[in-house]
Coordinates of C-alpha atoms and ligand atoms in Angstrom, one line a residue:
M1 CA 0.4 7.5 -9.2
V2 CA 1.5 3.9 -7.6
S3 CA 0.1 4.6 -4.1
L4 CA -3.1 6.2 -5.7
W5 CA -3.3 2.8 -7.8
R6 CA -3.3 1.0 -4.5
R7 CA -5.5 3.2 -2.8
S8 CA -8.0 3.8 -4.8
L9 CA -10.7 1.6 -6.2
Q10 CA -12.1 4.5 -8.4
F11 CA -8.9 5.4 -9.9
R12 CA -8.1 1.8 -10.4
V13 CA -11.2 0.8 -12.2
V14 CA -11.1 4.2 -14.7
A15 CA -7.7 3.5 -15.5
L16 CA -8.0 -0.3 -16.7
T17 CA -11.8 0.9 -18.7
M18 CA -9.2 3.7 -20.3
V19 CA -6.2 0.7 -21.0
L20 CA -8.9 -1.6 -22.6
G21 CA -11.6 0.8 -24.1
T22 CA -8.1 1.9 -25.9
L23 CA -7.6 -1.5 -26.9
V24 CA -10.6 -2.6 -28.1
L25 CA -11.7 0.6 -30.1
A26 CA -7.9 0.7 -31.2
G27 CA -8.6 -3.4 -32.2
V28 CA -12.1 -2.9 -33.5
G29 CA -11.1 0.8 -35.4
S30 CA -8.2 -0.9 -37.6
Y31 CA -10.2 -3.8 -38.4
L32 CA -13.5 -1.4 -39.9
Y33 CA -10.5 0.8 -41.4
Q34 CA -8.6 -2.0 -43.1
R35 CA -12.3 -3.5 -45.0
V36 CA -13.3 -0.1 -46.1
A37 CA -10.1 0.3 -47.5
D38 CA -10.1 -3.3 -49.0
G39 CA -13.5 -2.6 -50.5
L40 CA -12.6 0.4 -51.9
V41 CA -9.7 -0.6 -53.9
E42 CA -11.5 -4.1 -54.5
E43 CA -14.4 -2.1 -56.1
R44 CA -12.1 0.4 -57.6
R45 CA -10.3 -3.1 -59.3
I46 CA -13.5 -4.4 -60.5
G47 CA -15.0 -1.0 -62.1
A48 CA -11.4 -0.8 -63.8
S49 CA -11.2 -4.0 -65.0
A50 CA -14.8 -4.0 -67.0
E51 CA -13.5 -0.7 -68.4
V52 CA -10.3 -2.2 -69.2
I53 CA -12.3 -4.2 -71.4
Q54 CA -13.9 -2.4 -73.6
L55 CA -11.2 0.1 -74.0
A56 CA -8.5 -2.4 -75.2
A57 CA -11.2 -4.0 -77.3
K58 CA -11.5 -0.3 -79.0
A59 CA -7.8 -0.2 -79.3
Q60 CA -7.1 -3.3 -80.6
L61 CA -9.8 -2.3 -83.2
Q62 CA -7.9 0.9 -84.4
L63 CA -4.8 -0.5 -83.8
G64 CA -5.3 -4.1 -85.6
G65 CA -6.7 -3.5 -89.0
S66 CA -4.6 -2.2 -91.7
N67 CA -4.7 0.9 -93.0
D68 CA -2.2 3.1 -95.4
Q69 CA -1.5 5.7 -93.7
R70 CA 0.0 3.3 -91.0
D71 CA 2.4 1.5 -93.6
T72 CA 5.2 3.7 -91.9
T73 CA 6.5 3.6 -88.9
D74 CA 6.1 7.3 -88.0
G75 CA 2.4 6.8 -89.2
L76 CA 2.5 4.0 -86.6
V77 CA 3.5 6.0 -84.3
I78 CA 0.9 8.8 -84.8
A79 CA -2.2 6.5 -84.9
A80 CA -0.7 4.8 -81.5
K81 CA -0.7 8.0 -80.4
N82 CA -4.0 9.0 -81.3
T83 CA -5.4 5.9 -80.0
V84 CA -3.8 6.0 -76.6
Q85 CA -5.1 9.7 -76.8
S86 CA -8.4 8.7 -76.9
I87 CA -8.4 5.9 -74.4
A88 CA -6.9 7.9 -71.9
G89 CA -9.3 9.7 -69.3
T90 CA -9.6 13.1 -68.4
E91 CA -8.1 14.9 -65.3
G92 CA -5.8 12.3 -64.8
S93 CA -8.7 9.7 -64.1
R94 CA -6.7 7.1 -66.3
Y95 CA -3.3 7.2 -67.6
V96 CA -2.4 4.6 -70.7
V97 CA 1.0 3.4 -72.2
L98 CA 1.6 1.4 -75.1
A99 CA 4.8 -0.4 -75.0
R100 CA 6.5 -3.3 -77.0
S101 CA 5.8 -6.7 -75.6
D102 CA 8.7 -8.7 -74.6
N103 CA 7.5 -11.6 -76.8
N104 CA 7.5 -9.4 -80.2
T105 CA 9.5 -10.6 -82.8
V106 CA 8.4 -8.0 -85.4
T107 CA 11.7 -5.6 -86.2
D108 CA 9.9 -4.3 -89.8
A109 CA 8.4 -1.4 -87.3
I110 CA 9.4 -0.8 -83.8
L111 CA 7.0 2.0 -81.9
P112 CA 8.3 3.7 -78.9
P113 CA 6.7 3.5 -75.7
I114 CA 3.9 5.5 -75.6
V115 CA 2.3 7.3 -73.1
S116 CA -0.9 9.3 -72.4
G117 CA 0.8 12.0 -70.2
D118 CA 3.8 12.8 -68.5
E119 CA 2.7 11.8 -65.1
V120 CA 3.4 8.3 -66.1
G121 CA 6.3 6.4 -68.2
L122 CA 7.3 2.8 -68.9
V123 CA 8.9 3.1 -65.7
S124 CA 5.6 3.5 -64.0
I125 CA 4.6 -0.1 -65.0
P126 CA 6.2 -2.9 -63.2
A127 CA 8.4 -5.3 -65.5
E128 CA 6.9 -8.2 -63.4
L129 CA 3.6 -7.4 -64.9
Q130 CA 5.1 -6.5 -68.5
Q131 CA 6.3 -10.0 -68.7
K132 CA 3.2 -11.6 -67.5
V133 CA 1.3 -9.3 -69.8
A134 CA 3.4 -10.8 -72.7
G135 CA 3.5 -14.7 -70.9
S136 CA -0.4 -14.8 -70.8
P137 CA -1.7 -12.4 -74.2
A138 CA -5.2 -13.6 -73.7
T139 CA -5.5 -12.5 -70.3
Q140 CA -5.6 -9.3 -68.4
Q141 CA -3.2 -8.9 -66.0
T142 CA -3.4 -6.3 -62.3
Q143 CA -1.0 -5.1 -60.1
I144 CA -1.3 -2.0 -57.6
I145 CA 1.9 0.4 -57.6
T146 CA 2.1 3.4 -56.1
L147 CA 2.6 6.8 -58.1
R148 CA 4.0 10.6 -56.7
L149 CA 1.6 12.6 -59.4
S150 CA 3.2 16.0 -60.1
N151 CA -0.4 17.9 -58.5
D152 CA -0.2 15.9 -55.4
T153 CA 2.0 16.1 -52.1
D154 CA 1.0 12.6 -51.4
V155 CA 1.9 9.1 -53.2
T156 CA -1.0 7.6 -54.6
P157 CA -1.5 4.0 -54.9
A158 CA -2.9 3.0 -58.2
W159 CA -3.8 -0.2 -60.0
V160 CA -2.2 -1.2 -63.1
I161 CA -4.1 -3.2 -65.9
G162 CA -2.4 -4.6 -68.5
Q163 CA -3.5 -6.5 -71.6
Q164 CA -1.9 -7.3 -74.7
I165 CA -3.3 -6.1 -78.2
T166 CA -1.5 -6.6 -82.0
V167 CA -0.5 -3.9 -83.6
S168 CA -1.0 -4.4 -87.2
G169 CA 2.7 -4.4 -89.0
A170 CA 4.2 -4.1 -85.5
G171 CA 3.1 -7.1 -83.7
P172 CA 2.0 -7.7 -79.5
Y173 CA 2.3 -4.4 -77.9
G174 CA 1.4 -4.3 -73.9
L175 CA -1.6 -1.9 -73.4
Y176 CA -1.4 -0.7 -69.8
F177 CA -4.0 1.4 -67.8
I178 CA -3.0 3.1 -64.4
Y179 CA -5.8 4.1 -62.1
P180 CA -4.7 6.0 -59.7
M181 CA -6.9 5.9 -56.3
T182 CA -6.4 9.4 -55.4
R183 CA -10.1 10.1 -54.7
E184 CA -10.2 6.1 -52.5
R185 CA -7.2 7.5 -50.7
D186 CA -9.2 10.9 -50.0
T187 CA -11.9 8.9 -49.0
L188 CA -9.8 6.5 -46.8
S189 CA -8.2 9.2 -45.1
L190 CA -11.8 11.0 -43.9
V191 CA -12.8 7.6 -42.5
G192 CA -9.4 7.7 -40.4
R193 CA -9.6 10.7 -39.1
T194 CA -13.3 10.3 -38.4
F195 CA -12.7 7.2 -36.9
L196 CA -9.7 9.3 -34.7
V197 CA -12.2 11.8 -33.7
G198 CA -14.9 9.0 -32.9
G199 CA -12.7 7.0 -31.0
I200 CA -11.1 9.4 -28.7
V201 CA -14.9 11.0 -28.3
L202 CA -16.1 7.4 -27.1
M203 CA -13.3 6.8 -24.8
F204 CA -13.9 10.3 -23.3
L205 CA -17.3 8.8 -22.7
I206 CA -16.7 5.6 -21.6
V207 CA -14.0 7.3 -19.5
G208 CA -16.9 9.3 -18.0
I209 CA -19.2 6.7 -17.7
S210 CA -17.4 4.4 -15.6
Y211 CA -16.3 7.1 -13.8
V212 CA -19.6 8.2 -12.9
V213 CA -20.7 4.5 -12.4
T214 CA -18.0 3.6 -10.3
R215 CA -18.1 6.9 -8.2
L216 CA -21.9 5.3 -7.6
V217 CA -20.5 2.3 -5.7
V218 CA -17.0 3.3 -4.2
A219 CA -19.0 6.6 -2.8
P220 CA -21.1 4.7 -0.3
V221 CA -18.3 2.2 0.2
R222 CA -16.1 5.0 1.1
R223 CA -18.8 6.4 3.2
A224 CA -19.0 3.2 5.1
A225 CA -15.3 2.8 5.8
E226 CA -15.2 6.4 7.2
V227 CA -18.3 5.5 9.4
A228 CA -15.9 2.5 9.9
E229 CA -13.2 4.2 11.4
R230 CA -14.9 6.8 13.3
F231 CA -16.2 3.9 15.1
A232 CA -13.3 2.2 15.8
S233 CA -11.7 5.2 17.3
G234 CA -14.4 5.3 19.3
A235 CA -17.5 7.0 17.9
L236 CA -19.5 4.0 18.7
N237 CA -22.7 6.3 17.9
D238 CA -22.0 7.2 14.2
R239 CA -24.3 5.1 11.4
M240 CA -24.4 4.8 7.8
T241 CA -27.1 6.3 5.8
V242 CA -29.4 3.6 4.6
R243 CA -31.2 5.2 0.9
G244 CA -33.0 3.0 -0.9
E245 CA -33.4 -1.1 -0.9
D246 CA -30.4 -2.0 -2.9
D247 CA -27.0 -3.8 -2.1
L248 CA -25.3 -0.7 -1.0
A249 CA -28.5 -0.2 1.1
R250 CA -28.4 -3.6 2.8
L251 CA -24.6 -3.1 3.2
A252 CA -25.6 0.0 5.3
Q253 CA -27.9 -2.2 7.6
A254 CA -25.8 -4.8 8.0
F255 CA -23.1 -2.7 9.1
N256 CA -25.5 -0.5 11.1
G257 CA -26.7 -4.0 13.0
M258 CA -23.2 -5.0 13.2
A259 CA -22.2 -1.5 15.0
A260 CA -25.4 -1.7 17.0
S261 CA -24.6 -5.1 18.3
L262 CA -20.7 -4.1 19.2
Q263 CA -21.8 -1.2 21.0
Q264 CA -24.2 -3.2 23.4
Q265 CA -21.4 -5.9 23.8
I266 CA -18.8 -3.1 24.6
A267 CA -21.4 -1.3 26.7
Q268 CA -22.2 -4.6 28.3
L269 CA -18.3 -5.3 28.7
E270 CA -18.1 -1.3 29.8
N271 CA -20.5 -2.0 32.5
L272 CA -19.1 -5.4 33.8
S273 CA -15.8 -3.7 33.9
R274 CA -16.5 -0.7 35.6
F275 CA -18.6 -2.8 38.3
Q276 CA -15.4 -4.8 38.3
Q277 CA -13.2 -1.7 39.3
R278 CA -15.5 -0.6 41.7
F279 CA -15.3 -3.7 43.2
V280 CA -11.7 -4.0 43.7
S281 CA -11.6 -0.4 44.4
D282 CA -14.7 -0.7 47.1
V283 CA -13.0 -3.9 48.4
S284 CA -9.5 -2.3 48.9
H285 CA -11.0 0.6 50.5
E286 CA -12.9 -1.9 52.9
L287 CA -9.9 -3.8 53.8
R288 CA -8.1 -0.9 54.8
T289 CA -9.8 -0.4 58.4
P290 CA -9.8 -3.8 59.3
L291 CA -6.0 -4.0 58.4
T292 CA -5.1 -1.0 60.3
T293 CA -6.7 -2.5 63.3
I294 CA -5.2 -6.2 62.9
R295 CA -1.7 -4.1 61.9
M296 CA -2.1 -2.4 65.1
A297 CA -2.9 -5.8 67.0
G298 CA -0.3 -7.7 65.1
D299 CA 2.7 -5.4 65.9
L300 CA 1.5 -5.5 69.5
I301 CA 2.0 -9.2 69.2
H302 CA 5.2 -9.1 67.4
D303 CA 6.8 -6.5 70.2
S304 CA 6.0 -9.2 72.9
R305 CA 7.1 -12.4 70.8
A306 CA 9.9 -12.5 73.4
D307 CA 7.4 -13.4 76.0
F308 CA 6.5 -16.0 74.0
D309 CA 7.2 -19.6 73.7
P310 CA 9.4 -20.0 70.8
T311 CA 6.5 -21.7 68.2
V312 CA 3.7 -18.4 69.2
S313 CA 7.0 -16.3 68.5
R314 CA 7.8 -17.7 65.0
S315 CA 4.1 -17.3 64.2
A316 CA 4.2 -14.1 65.7
E317 CA 7.4 -13.7 63.4
L318 CA 5.5 -15.1 60.4
L319 CA 2.0 -12.8 61.1
H320 CA 4.2 -9.4 60.8
N321 CA 5.5 -10.5 57.6
E322 CA 2.3 -11.5 56.0
L323 CA 0.9 -8.7 57.2
D324 CA 3.5 -6.2 55.5
R325 CA 2.6 -7.9 52.3
F326 CA -1.1 -7.9 52.7
E327 CA -0.7 -3.9 53.2
S328 CA 1.6 -3.5 49.9
L329 CA -1.0 -5.3 47.8
L330 CA -3.8 -3.5 49.3
S331 CA -1.9 -0.1 48.4
D332 CA -1.1 -1.8 44.7
L333 CA -4.4 -2.4 44.1
L334 CA -5.3 0.8 45.5
E335 CA -3.2 2.9 43.0
I336 CA -4.0 0.2 40.5
S337 CA -7.6 1.4 40.7
R338 CA -6.6 5.1 40.7
F339 CA -5.3 4.2 37.0
D340 CA -8.3 2.6 36.0
A341 CA -10.7 5.1 37.5
G342 CA -8.7 7.6 35.3
A343 CA -7.7 9.5 38.4
A344 CA -4.5 9.3 38.4
V345 CA -2.6 13.0 37.6
L346 CA 1.4 13.9 37.5
D347 CA 2.9 16.4 39.6
L348 CA 5.1 17.8 37.4
E349 CA 8.4 19.5 38.1
P350 CA 11.3 19.7 36.5
T351 CA 13.6 16.7 38.0
D352 CA 17.1 15.6 37.0
L353 CA 17.0 11.6 36.2
R354 CA 20.2 11.0 37.8
R355 CA 19.1 12.7 41.5
S356 CA 16.3 10.3 41.0
V357 CA 18.0 7.2 40.3
A358 CA 20.6 8.2 43.1
R359 CA 17.7 8.6 45.5
V360 CA 16.6 5.3 44.3
V361 CA 20.0 3.5 44.9
D362 CA 20.4 4.8 48.5
A363 CA 16.9 4.2 49.5
T364 CA 17.4 0.3 48.1
A365 CA 21.2 0.0 49.3
S366 CA 20.0 -2.3 52.3
L367 CA 18.3 -4.5 50.1
A368 CA 21.2 -4.7 47.8
E369 CA 23.7 -5.2 50.6
R370 CA 21.2 -8.3 51.7
K371 CA 21.6 -9.7 48.3
S372 CA 25.6 -9.1 47.8
T373 CA 24.7 -7.5 45.0
R374 CA 27.0 -3.6 43.5
I375 CA 25.2 -1.4 41.9
D376 CA 27.0 0.5 39.2
I377 CA 25.9 3.8 37.9
E378 CA 26.9 5.0 34.9
E379 CA 25.8 8.8 33.7
P380 CA 26.4 12.0 32.2
D381 CA 28.1 14.5 34.2
H382 CA 25.7 17.0 33.2
P383 CA 22.1 17.4 34.6
C384 CA 19.5 14.9 32.6
E385 CA 16.7 17.2 33.3
A386 CA 13.2 16.4 32.1
E387 CA 9.2 17.6 33.0
I388 CA 8.5 14.8 35.3
D389 CA 6.5 13.4 37.8
P390 CA 9.6 12.6 40.4
R391 CA 7.2 10.8 43.0
R392 CA 6.1 8.0 40.3
V393 CA 9.2 8.1 38.5
E394 CA 11.4 7.1 41.3
R395 CA 8.7 4.5 42.1
I396 CA 9.2 2.8 38.8
I397 CA 13.0 3.0 39.1
R398 CA 12.6 1.5 42.7
N399 CA 10.6 -1.4 40.9
L400 CA 13.2 -2.2 38.5
L401 CA 15.9 -1.8 40.8
V402 CA 14.2 -4.0 43.0
N403 CA 13.3 -6.7 40.7
A404 CA 17.2 -6.7 39.3
I405 CA 18.3 -7.2 42.9
E406 CA 15.6 -9.8 43.5
H407 CA 16.3 -11.8 39.7
G408 CA 20.1 -10.8 39.4
E409 CA 21.8 -13.7 41.7
G410 CA 23.9 -11.3 43.4
R411 CA 25.3 -10.7 40.2
P412 CA 26.7 -6.7 39.6
I413 CA 23.1 -4.2 38.3
E414 CA 24.4 -1.7 36.0
I415 CA 21.9 1.6 35.9
R416 CA 22.9 3.8 33.1
V417 CA 21.4 7.2 32.5
G418 CA 21.1 9.2 29.5
E419 CA 19.5 12.0 27.2
D420 CA 19.0 13.6 23.7
D421 CA 17.5 16.5 22.6
S422 CA 14.0 15.5 23.4
A423 CA 13.7 12.4 25.8
V424 CA 15.8 11.3 29.3
A425 CA 16.5 7.6 29.8
V426 CA 17.1 5.0 32.5
S427 CA 18.0 1.2 32.1
V428 CA 18.4 -1.1 34.5
R429 CA 20.7 -4.0 33.5
D430 CA 21.0 -7.2 35.8
H431 CA 23.2 -10.6 35.0
G432 CA 20.6 -12.7 36.5
L433 CA 18.0 -15.1 35.7
G434 CA 16.9 -13.2 32.7
L435 CA 13.8 -13.7 30.5
R436 CA 12.6 -16.7 28.3
P437 CA 11.2 -15.9 25.0
G438 CA 7.7 -14.2 25.1
E439 CA 8.1 -13.2 28.7
A440 CA 9.4 -9.6 28.0
A441 CA 5.5 -9.1 26.4
M442 CA 4.2 -10.6 30.2
V443 CA 6.4 -8.9 32.6
F444 CA 4.1 -6.4 32.3
N445 CA 0.7 -7.8 32.9
R446 CA -0.9 -7.6 36.1
F447 CA -0.3 -10.4 38.7
W448 CA 2.0 -12.1 35.8
R449 CA 5.1 -13.9 37.5
A450 CA 7.7 -15.8 35.8
D451 CA 7.6 -18.4 38.5
P452 CA 4.8 -17.9 40.6
A453 CA 6.0 -20.3 43.3
R454 CA 9.2 -18.6 44.1
A455 CA 9.9 -17.8 47.3
R456 CA 9.8 -14.0 47.9
T457 CA 11.7 -12.1 50.1
T458 CA 10.3 -8.7 49.3
G459 CA 7.0 -7.1 47.9
G460 CA 6.2 -9.5 45.2
T461 CA 2.5 -8.7 44.7
G462 CA 2.8 -9.3 41.1
L463 CA 1.8 -5.4 40.1
G464 CA 5.1 -3.4 40.4
L465 CA 5.5 -3.4 36.8
A466 CA 2.0 -2.9 35.7
I467 CA 2.0 0.4 37.8
S468 CA 5.2 0.9 36.4
L469 CA 4.2 0.9 33.1
E470 CA 0.9 3.1 34.0
D471 CA 3.1 5.4 35.3
A472 CA 5.5 5.6 32.2
R473 CA 2.2 5.9 29.7
L474 CA 0.9 8.7 32.1
H475 CA 4.0 10.7 31.4
D476 CA 3.6 9.4 27.6
G477 CA 7.1 7.4 28.2
W478 CA 8.0 3.5 27.1
L479 CA 8.4 1.0 29.6
Q480 CA 10.1 -1.9 28.0
A481 CA 11.8 -5.0 28.7
W482 CA 14.8 -7.1 27.3
G483 CA 15.7 -10.5 28.4
T484 CA 17.7 -13.7 27.7
P485 CA 17.7 -16.8 29.8
G486 CA 21.2 -17.1 31.5
T487 CA 22.3 -13.4 30.5
G488 CA 20.0 -11.5 32.7
S489 CA 17.1 -8.7 31.7
C490 CA 17.5 -5.2 30.9
F491 CA 14.8 -2.9 31.5
R492 CA 14.4 0.9 30.0
L493 CA 12.1 3.4 30.7
T494 CA 12.3 6.7 28.2
L495 CA 10.6 10.2 28.8
P496 CA 9.6 12.9 27.0
K497 CA 11.8 15.9 28.3
V498 CA 8.6 18.3 27.3
P499 CA 5.0 16.5 28.7
R500 CA 3.0 15.2 26.1
E501 CA 5.6 15.5 23.2
P502 CA 5.6 12.3 21.5
L503 CA 8.7 10.0 21.4
E504 CA 10.6 8.4 18.6
R505 CA 13.7 7.0 20.1
S506 CA 15.4 6.3 23.4
P507 CA 18.9 7.8 24.2
L508 CA 19.7 4.5 25.2
P509 CA 19.8 1.2 23.9
L510 CA 17.5 -1.8 24.9
N511 CA 19.4 -4.6 24.3
P512 CA 22.5 -3.9 25.8
L513 CA 24.0 -6.6 23.7
V514 CA 23.8 -4.3 20.6
P515 CA 24.8 -1.1 22.6
S516 CA 25.1 1.3 19.4
S517 CA 21.3 0.8 18.3
P518 CA 19.2 2.6 20.3
S519 CA 15.5 2.1 19.9
S520 CA 13.6 4.4 17.3
T521 CA 10.5 2.1 17.2
P522 CA 8.2 2.8 20.0
P523 CA 6.1 0.3 21.6
P524 CA 2.7 -0.9 20.7
V525 CA 0.4 1.1 22.8
A526 CA -2.6 -0.3 24.5
P527 CA -5.5 1.4 26.7
A528 CA -4.4 1.4 30.4
G529 CA -6.5 -0.7 32.7
S530 CA -6.4 -4.6 31.5
L531 CA -6.7 -6.1 35.2
T532 CA -5.8 -9.8 34.2
H533 CA -5.5 -12.5 36.7
G534 CA -4.9 -16.0 36.4
G535 CA -5.9 -15.6 32.4
L536 CA -9.3 -14.3 33.1
P537 CA -10.1 -10.4 32.8
V538 CA -11.1 -8.9 35.8
G539 CA -10.4 -5.1 34.8
L540 CA -11.5 -3.6 31.4
P541 CA -12.2 -5.6 28.6
P542 CA -9.4 -8.0 27.4
D543 CA -7.2 -6.2 25.0
P544 CA -5.0 -7.8 23.3
G545 CA -2.5 -5.2 22.8
A546 CA -2.5 -5.2 26.7
Q547 CA -0.9 -8.2 27.2
T548 CA 2.4 -6.6 24.9
A549 CA 1.8 -2.8 26.3
G550 CA 5.1 -1.0 26.7
T551 CA 7.4 -3.6 26.2
R552 CA 9.0 -4.8 23.0
G553 CA 10.2 -8.6 22.5
S554 CA 12.4 -10.7 24.6
G555 CA 16.0 -11.8 23.3
G556 CA 18.0 -10.1 21.0
Q557 CA 15.8 -6.8 20.1
S558 CA 17.1 -3.6 20.9
Ligands
ADP1 P1 6.7 -8.6 41.5 O1 8.2 -8.5 41.1 O2 6.3 -8.1 42.7 O3 6.5 -10.0 41.1 P2 6.7 -7.5 38.9 O4 5.2 -7.1 38.1 O5 7.7 -6.4 39.3 O6 5.9 -8.2 40.0 O7 7.4 -8.5 38.1 C1 6.6 -9.5 37.3 C2 7.4 -10.6 37.1 O8 8.5 -10.2 36.0 C3 7.9 -10.7 38.1 O9 7.2 -11.8 39.3 C4 9.2 -11.7 37.6 O10 9.5 -13.0 37.0 C5 9.5 -10.7 36.2 N1 11.0 -9.9 36.2 C6 10.8 -8.8 36.9 N2 11.4 -8.2 36.8 C7 12.8 -9.2 36.2 C8 14.0 -9.2 36.2 N3 14.7 -8.3 36.5 N4 14.5 -10.0 35.7 C9 14.0 -11.6 35.6 N5 12.4 -11.2 35.9 C10 12.2 -10.1 35.9

């Protein structure tokens, strides 16, 4: 329900309309009900009051004058009873009670309370009203009471109207008229039921109308969102249908205009990017032939350097080294071009990751020796097998290890191999310069170097980690970096055991300082192929995600 409230505008509008509608209807309904009730009660009071004036006058006339029969108390009682009966209403429309007033001092004849029916008695008349009647004999007093009549299950409100009369020979007596408001109560309950049913019907109508109206507005917005989502996921030809000339039609037109302009710009950038990729690829291919010739000539000069004088011999040496670097730069560029062109394919075979690590360590042993770097390997004693392309995976590990040796300042390097149910991983940890904050997110950028001026002893094209990242992505794996200045860095490669199986976690921690927390968060994924050089895109359109692709933040993350 909460998520529906957050996600659906239509649900929110309908729910709010229902709540507000109920409040308004309940407020208006109870106000009208109260007005009707007040009107009915007041009308009854006015009618009854006028009637009482006449009836009291009649009673006063009958009981006020002298009469032989009323000389005795019994005679008086009979006369009073007759009078009370004569002014009582028919079928319980009005009851009459005659009771001695509080201010009556006559003791010769004392009449008992006389009532016109069994339903009421002196108890029905509030003492307060009796006192008021005795207190102001000239005026009529009214009060509302509730009665429970024998033929009715509910209590009935009733008006009691009291007035004082003088009974000849017996002094002042209060004459009370009780008007049960049964009819008014029934009318009012009918009005209440009608209001309730009407309110519910109105509520459904309002909710239905708000549903239909919001649907009219929300449906095109939803369609726009769907088209926008499809557009974002690559269906650049998708457009909204424009119907009519209203605001929604204008929204659709504006959206379509934006989509067309975006598509045009993307197409331009794609063309540019394709052109640049082709250019890089063509230049690399074109350079290969002259380079081979130069290489052969260079090798010849290099081989005969002993015959030259020392300066020329040194130049031959330099030429040879630079030709090595030129060759590896060219082959890296050609490799990157293959990734960009989508021509890179995996040559999968079941491989024990420990054997790949062993082969790479063997191959880099001489470099490690030159740098006096010890390499420690920590691996399970059972095979860590996965369906991978061993050539590419070894290239990644070699890159990581060579980098660790180069930047490790001669301190020992730890290689760890691990596996779990769904993935295998290898991490290369050095204790060298480490990475400054933010650098872990940049090491995979093409041509990025922490210190471009640093003297390089091996390789150093600045494309090594970019190629490694592409290789890892080709396996649907992760390549992530961690490092802090002074403590060294750790690079971790995680690969699914079964190709294309999405990774959920890595068997090894990325941050070696928090060894018990293997990463379960995938790195941000960006489309391959953004070739950046000196901040200027020279490959696919620049993608902000590509800057951090395959990495997790530096320092302290695992
Ligand atoms: P290259 O090593 O050819 O310069 P890479 O892509 O392999 O290119 O590395 C890019 C940059 O990342 C390096 O120049 C270096 O600044 C940084 N880097 C890579 N590995 C490490 C490491 N283990 N320690 C510190 N910095 C590293």
